[in-house]
PDB file of C-alpha atoms and ligand atoms in Angstrom:
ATOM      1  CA  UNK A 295      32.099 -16.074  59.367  1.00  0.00           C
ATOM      2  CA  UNK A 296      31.881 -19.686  58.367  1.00  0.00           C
ATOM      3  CA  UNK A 297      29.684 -21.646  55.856  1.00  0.00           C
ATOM      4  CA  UNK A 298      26.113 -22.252  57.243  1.00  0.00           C
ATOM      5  CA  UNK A 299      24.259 -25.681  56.440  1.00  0.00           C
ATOM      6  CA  UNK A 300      21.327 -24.921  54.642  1.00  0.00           C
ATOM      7  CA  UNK A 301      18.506 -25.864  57.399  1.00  0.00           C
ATOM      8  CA  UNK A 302      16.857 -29.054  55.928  1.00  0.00           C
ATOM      9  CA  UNK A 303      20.333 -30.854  55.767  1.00  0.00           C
ATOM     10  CA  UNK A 304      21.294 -29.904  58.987  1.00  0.00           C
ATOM     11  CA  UNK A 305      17.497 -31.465  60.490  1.00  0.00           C
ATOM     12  CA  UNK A 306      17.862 -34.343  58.101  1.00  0.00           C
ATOM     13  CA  UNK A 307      21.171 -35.022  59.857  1.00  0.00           C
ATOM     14  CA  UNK A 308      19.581 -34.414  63.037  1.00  0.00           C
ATOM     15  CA  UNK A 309      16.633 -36.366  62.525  1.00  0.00           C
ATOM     16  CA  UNK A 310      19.781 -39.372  62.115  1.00  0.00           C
ATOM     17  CA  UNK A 311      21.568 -38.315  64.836  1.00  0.00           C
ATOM     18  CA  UNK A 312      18.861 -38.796  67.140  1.00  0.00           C
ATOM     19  CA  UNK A 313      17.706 -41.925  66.397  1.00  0.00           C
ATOM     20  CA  UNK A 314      20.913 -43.202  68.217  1.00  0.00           C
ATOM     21  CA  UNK A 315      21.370 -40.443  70.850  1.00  0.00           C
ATOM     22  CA  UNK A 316      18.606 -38.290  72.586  1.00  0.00           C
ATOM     23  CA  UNK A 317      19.893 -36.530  75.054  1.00  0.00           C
ATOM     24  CA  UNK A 318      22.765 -34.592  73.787  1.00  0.00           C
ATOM     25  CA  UNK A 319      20.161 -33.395  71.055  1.00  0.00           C
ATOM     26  CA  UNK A 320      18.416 -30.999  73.429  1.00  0.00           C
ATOM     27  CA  UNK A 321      21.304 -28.205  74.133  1.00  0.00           C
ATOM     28  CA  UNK A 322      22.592 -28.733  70.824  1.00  0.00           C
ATOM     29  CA  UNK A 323      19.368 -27.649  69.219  1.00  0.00           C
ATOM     30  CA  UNK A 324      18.850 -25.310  71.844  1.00  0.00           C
ATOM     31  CA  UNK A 325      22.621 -23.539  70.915  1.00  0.00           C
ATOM     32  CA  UNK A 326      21.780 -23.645  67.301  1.00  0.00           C
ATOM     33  CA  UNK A 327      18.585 -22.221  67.382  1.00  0.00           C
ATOM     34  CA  UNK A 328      19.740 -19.274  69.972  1.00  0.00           C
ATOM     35  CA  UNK A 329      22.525 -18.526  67.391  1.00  0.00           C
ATOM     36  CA  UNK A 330      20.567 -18.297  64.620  1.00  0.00           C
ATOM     37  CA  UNK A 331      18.007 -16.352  65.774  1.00  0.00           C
ATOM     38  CA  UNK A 332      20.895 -13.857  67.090  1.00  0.00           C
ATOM     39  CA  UNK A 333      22.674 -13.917  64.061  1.00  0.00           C
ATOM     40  CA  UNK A 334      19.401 -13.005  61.686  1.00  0.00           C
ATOM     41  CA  UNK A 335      17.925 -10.069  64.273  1.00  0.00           C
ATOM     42  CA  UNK A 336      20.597  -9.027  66.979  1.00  0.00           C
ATOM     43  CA  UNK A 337      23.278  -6.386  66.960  1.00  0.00           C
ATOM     44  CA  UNK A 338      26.473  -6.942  65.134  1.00  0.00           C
ATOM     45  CA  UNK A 339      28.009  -6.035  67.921  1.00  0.00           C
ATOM     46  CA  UNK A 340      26.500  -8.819  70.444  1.00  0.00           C
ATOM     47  CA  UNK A 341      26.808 -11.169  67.249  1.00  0.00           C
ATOM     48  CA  UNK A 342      30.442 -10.691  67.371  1.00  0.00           C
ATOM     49  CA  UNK A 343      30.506 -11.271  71.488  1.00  0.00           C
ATOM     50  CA  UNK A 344      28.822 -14.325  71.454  1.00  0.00           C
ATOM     51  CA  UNK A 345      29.150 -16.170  67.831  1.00  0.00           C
ATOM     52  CA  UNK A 346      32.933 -17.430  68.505  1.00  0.00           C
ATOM     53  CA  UNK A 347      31.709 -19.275  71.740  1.00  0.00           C
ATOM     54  CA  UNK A 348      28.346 -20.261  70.582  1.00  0.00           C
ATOM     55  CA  UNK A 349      30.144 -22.157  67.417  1.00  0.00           C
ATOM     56  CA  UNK A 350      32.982 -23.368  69.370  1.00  0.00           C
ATOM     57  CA  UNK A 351      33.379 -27.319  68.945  1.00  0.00           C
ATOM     58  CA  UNK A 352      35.940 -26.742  71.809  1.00  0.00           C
ATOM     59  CA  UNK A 353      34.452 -27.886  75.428  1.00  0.00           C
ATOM     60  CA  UNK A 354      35.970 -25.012  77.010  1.00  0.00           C
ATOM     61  CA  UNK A 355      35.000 -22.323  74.699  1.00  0.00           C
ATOM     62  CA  UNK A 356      31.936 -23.247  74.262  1.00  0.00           C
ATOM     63  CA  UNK A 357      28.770 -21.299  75.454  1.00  0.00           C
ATOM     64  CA  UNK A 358      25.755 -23.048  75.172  1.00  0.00           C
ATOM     65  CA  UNK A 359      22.275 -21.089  74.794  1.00  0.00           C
ATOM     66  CA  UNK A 360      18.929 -21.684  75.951  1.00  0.00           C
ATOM     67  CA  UNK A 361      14.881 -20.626  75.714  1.00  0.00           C
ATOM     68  CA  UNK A 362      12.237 -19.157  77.874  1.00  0.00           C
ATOM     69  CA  UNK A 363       9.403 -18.883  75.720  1.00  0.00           C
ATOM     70  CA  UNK A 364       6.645 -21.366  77.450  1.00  0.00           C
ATOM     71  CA  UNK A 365       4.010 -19.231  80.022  1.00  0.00           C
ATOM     72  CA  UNK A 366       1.132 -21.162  81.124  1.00  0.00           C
ATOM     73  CA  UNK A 367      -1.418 -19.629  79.014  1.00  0.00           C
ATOM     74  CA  UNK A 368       0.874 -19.627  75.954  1.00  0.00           C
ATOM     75  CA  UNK A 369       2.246 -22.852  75.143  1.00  0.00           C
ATOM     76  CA  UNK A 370       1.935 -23.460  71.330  1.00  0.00           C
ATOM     77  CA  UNK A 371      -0.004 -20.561  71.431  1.00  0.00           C
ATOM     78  CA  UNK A 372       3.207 -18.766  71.620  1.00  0.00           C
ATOM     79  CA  UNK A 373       1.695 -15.133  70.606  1.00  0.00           C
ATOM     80  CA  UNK A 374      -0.026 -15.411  73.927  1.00  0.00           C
ATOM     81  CA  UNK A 375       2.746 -14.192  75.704  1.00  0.00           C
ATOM     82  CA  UNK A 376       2.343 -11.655  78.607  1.00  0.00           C
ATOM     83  CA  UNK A 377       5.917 -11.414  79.633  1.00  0.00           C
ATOM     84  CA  UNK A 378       7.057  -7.402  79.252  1.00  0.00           C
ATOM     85  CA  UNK A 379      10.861  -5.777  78.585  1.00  0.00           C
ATOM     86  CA  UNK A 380      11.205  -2.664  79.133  1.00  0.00           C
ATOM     87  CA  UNK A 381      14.111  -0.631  78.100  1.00  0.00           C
ATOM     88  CA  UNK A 382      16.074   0.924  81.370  1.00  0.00           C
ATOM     89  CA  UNK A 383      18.692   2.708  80.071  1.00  0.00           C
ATOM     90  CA  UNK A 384      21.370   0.518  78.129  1.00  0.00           C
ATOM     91  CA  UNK A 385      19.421  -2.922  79.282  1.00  0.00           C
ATOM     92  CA  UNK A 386      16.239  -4.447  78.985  1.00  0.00           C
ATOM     93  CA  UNK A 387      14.192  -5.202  82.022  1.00  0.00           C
ATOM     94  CA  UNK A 388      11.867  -8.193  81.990  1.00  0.00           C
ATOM     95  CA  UNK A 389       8.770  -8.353  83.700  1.00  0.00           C
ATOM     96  CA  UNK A 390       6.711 -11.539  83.818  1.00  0.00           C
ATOM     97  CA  UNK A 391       6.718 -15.423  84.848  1.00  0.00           C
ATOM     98  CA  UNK A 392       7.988 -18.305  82.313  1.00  0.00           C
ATOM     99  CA  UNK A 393       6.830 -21.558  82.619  1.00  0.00           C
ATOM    100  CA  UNK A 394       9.737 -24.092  80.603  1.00  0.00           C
ATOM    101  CA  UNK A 395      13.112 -24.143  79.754  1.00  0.00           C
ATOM    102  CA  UNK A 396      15.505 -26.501  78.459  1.00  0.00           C
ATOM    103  CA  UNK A 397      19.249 -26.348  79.312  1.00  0.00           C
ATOM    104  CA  UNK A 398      18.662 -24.250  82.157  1.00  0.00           C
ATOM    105  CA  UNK A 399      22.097 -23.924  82.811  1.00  0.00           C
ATOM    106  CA  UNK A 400      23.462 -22.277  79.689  1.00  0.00           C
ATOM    107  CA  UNK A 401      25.627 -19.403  79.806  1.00  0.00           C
ATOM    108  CA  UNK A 402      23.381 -17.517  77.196  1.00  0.00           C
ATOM    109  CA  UNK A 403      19.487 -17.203  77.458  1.00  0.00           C
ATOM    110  CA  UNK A 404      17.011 -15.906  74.953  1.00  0.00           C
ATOM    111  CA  UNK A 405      13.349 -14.359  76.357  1.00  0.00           C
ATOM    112  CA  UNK A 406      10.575 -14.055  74.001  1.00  0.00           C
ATOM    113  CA  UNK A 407       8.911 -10.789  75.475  1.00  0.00           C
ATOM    114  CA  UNK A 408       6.971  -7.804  74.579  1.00  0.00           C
ATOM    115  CA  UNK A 409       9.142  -4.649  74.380  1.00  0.00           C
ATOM    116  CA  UNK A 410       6.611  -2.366  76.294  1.00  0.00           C
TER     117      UNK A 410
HETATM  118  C1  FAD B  80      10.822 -31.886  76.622  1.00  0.00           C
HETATM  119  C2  FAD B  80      10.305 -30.481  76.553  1.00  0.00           C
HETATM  120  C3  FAD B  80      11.200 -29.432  76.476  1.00  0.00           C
HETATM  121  C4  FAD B  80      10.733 -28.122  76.410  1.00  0.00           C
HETATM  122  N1  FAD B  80      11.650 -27.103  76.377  1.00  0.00           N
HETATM  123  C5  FAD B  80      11.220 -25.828  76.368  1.00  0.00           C
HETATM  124  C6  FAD B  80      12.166 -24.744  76.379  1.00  0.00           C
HETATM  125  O1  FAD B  80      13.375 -24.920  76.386  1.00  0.00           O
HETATM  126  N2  FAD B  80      11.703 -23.474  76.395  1.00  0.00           N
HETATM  127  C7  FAD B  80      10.365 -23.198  76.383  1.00  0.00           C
HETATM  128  O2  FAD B  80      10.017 -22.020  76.374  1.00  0.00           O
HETATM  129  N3  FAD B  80       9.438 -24.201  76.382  1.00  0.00           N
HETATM  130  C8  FAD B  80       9.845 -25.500  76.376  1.00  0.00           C
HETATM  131  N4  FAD B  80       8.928 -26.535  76.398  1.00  0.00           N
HETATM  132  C9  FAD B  80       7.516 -26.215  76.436  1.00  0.00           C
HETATM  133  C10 FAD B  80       6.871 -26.426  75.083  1.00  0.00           C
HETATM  134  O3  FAD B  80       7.284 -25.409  74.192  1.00  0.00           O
HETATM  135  C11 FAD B  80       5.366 -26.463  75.291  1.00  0.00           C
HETATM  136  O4  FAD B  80       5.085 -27.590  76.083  1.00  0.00           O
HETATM  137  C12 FAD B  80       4.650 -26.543  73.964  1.00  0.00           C
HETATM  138  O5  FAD B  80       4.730 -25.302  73.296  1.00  0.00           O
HETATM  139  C13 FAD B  80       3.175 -26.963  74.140  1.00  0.00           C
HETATM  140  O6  FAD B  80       2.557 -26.108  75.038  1.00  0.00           O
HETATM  141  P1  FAD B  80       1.685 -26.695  76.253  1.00  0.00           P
HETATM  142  O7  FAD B  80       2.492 -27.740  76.978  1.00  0.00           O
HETATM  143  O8  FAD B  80       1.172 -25.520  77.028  1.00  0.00           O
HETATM  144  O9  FAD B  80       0.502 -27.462  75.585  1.00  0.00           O
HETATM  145  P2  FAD B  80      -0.801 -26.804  74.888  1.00  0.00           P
HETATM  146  O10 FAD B  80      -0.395 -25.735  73.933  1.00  0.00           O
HETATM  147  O11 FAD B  80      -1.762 -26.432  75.986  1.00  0.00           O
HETATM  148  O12 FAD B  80      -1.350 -28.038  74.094  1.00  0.00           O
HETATM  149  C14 FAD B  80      -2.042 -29.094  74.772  1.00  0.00           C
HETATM  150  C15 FAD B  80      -2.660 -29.999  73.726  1.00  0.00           C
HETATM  151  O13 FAD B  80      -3.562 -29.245  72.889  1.00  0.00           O
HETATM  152  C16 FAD B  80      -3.171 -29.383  71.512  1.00  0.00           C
HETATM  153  N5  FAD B  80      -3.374 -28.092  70.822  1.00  0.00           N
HETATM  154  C17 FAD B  80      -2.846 -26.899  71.189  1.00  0.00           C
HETATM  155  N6  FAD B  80      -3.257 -25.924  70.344  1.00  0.00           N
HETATM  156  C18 FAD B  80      -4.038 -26.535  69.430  1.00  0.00           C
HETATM  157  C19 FAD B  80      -4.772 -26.061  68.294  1.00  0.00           C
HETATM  158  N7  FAD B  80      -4.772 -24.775  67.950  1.00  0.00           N
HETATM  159  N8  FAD B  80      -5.462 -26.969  67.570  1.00  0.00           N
HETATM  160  C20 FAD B  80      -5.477 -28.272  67.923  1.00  0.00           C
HETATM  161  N9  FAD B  80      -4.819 -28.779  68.996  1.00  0.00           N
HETATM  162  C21 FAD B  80      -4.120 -27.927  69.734  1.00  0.00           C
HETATM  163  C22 FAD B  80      -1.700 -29.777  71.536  1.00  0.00           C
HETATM  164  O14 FAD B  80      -1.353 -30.514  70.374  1.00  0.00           O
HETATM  165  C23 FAD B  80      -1.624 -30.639  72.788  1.00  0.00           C
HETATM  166  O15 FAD B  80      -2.050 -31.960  72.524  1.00  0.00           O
HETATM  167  C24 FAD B  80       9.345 -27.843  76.408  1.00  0.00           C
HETATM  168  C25 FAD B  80       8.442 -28.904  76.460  1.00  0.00           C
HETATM  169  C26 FAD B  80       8.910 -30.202  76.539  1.00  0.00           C
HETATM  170  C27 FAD B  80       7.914 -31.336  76.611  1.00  0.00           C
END
């Protein structure tokens, strides 16, 4: 597994970056944040599925990630969440309505939910 940035230097670089360039900033911090947060809590298993294409810096490798944590009642009240998974044999089911997300089109999504 390669070397990881410690955060604040990769934001301070970020905080550079986008003083020239908006745009691109949005999936990229969408990716890194959807990796990290997979690579601190998920399954080593899933971790080893998805970490080669999240960190690709090759177009066609690359899988970008994404967030649906925004309802309407729960916007930086984020613990308002009403949103539901359920566990249906191997897979989660998610019950609920989201309200935002950025980078729609990713290949890889993370739901914030409550595992009923
Ligand atoms: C460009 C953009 C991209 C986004 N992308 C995503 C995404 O990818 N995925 C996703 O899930 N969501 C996304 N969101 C949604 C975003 O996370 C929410 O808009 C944000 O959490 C704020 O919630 P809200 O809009 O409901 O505003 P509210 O939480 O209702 O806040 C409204 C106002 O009240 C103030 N306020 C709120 N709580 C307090 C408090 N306790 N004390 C004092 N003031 C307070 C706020 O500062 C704000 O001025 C995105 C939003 C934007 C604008």
């Amino acid at each position: 597994m390669s070397a990881v940035p410690p955060p604040a230097a990769k934001y301070a670089l970020t905080y550079v970056y986008v003083q020239a360039e908006f745009g691109v900033c949005c999936p990229l911090s969408m990716t890194d944040a959807l990796t990290r947060t997979i690579r601190k809590f998920a399954d080593p298993a899933l971790v080893a599925r998805y970490l080669p294409g999240l960190t690709s810096q090759d177009m066609d490798t690359l899988i970008q990630g994404a967030m649906f944590m925004t309802e309407q009642q729960a916007g930086s009240g984020v613990g308002l969440i009403s949103t539901s998974a359920r566990k249906q044999g191997e897979q989660w089911a998610l019950y609920g309505d989201k309200w935002f997300c950025s980078n729609v089109d990713a290949g890889l999504a993370l739901v914030l939910a409550r595992p009923a």
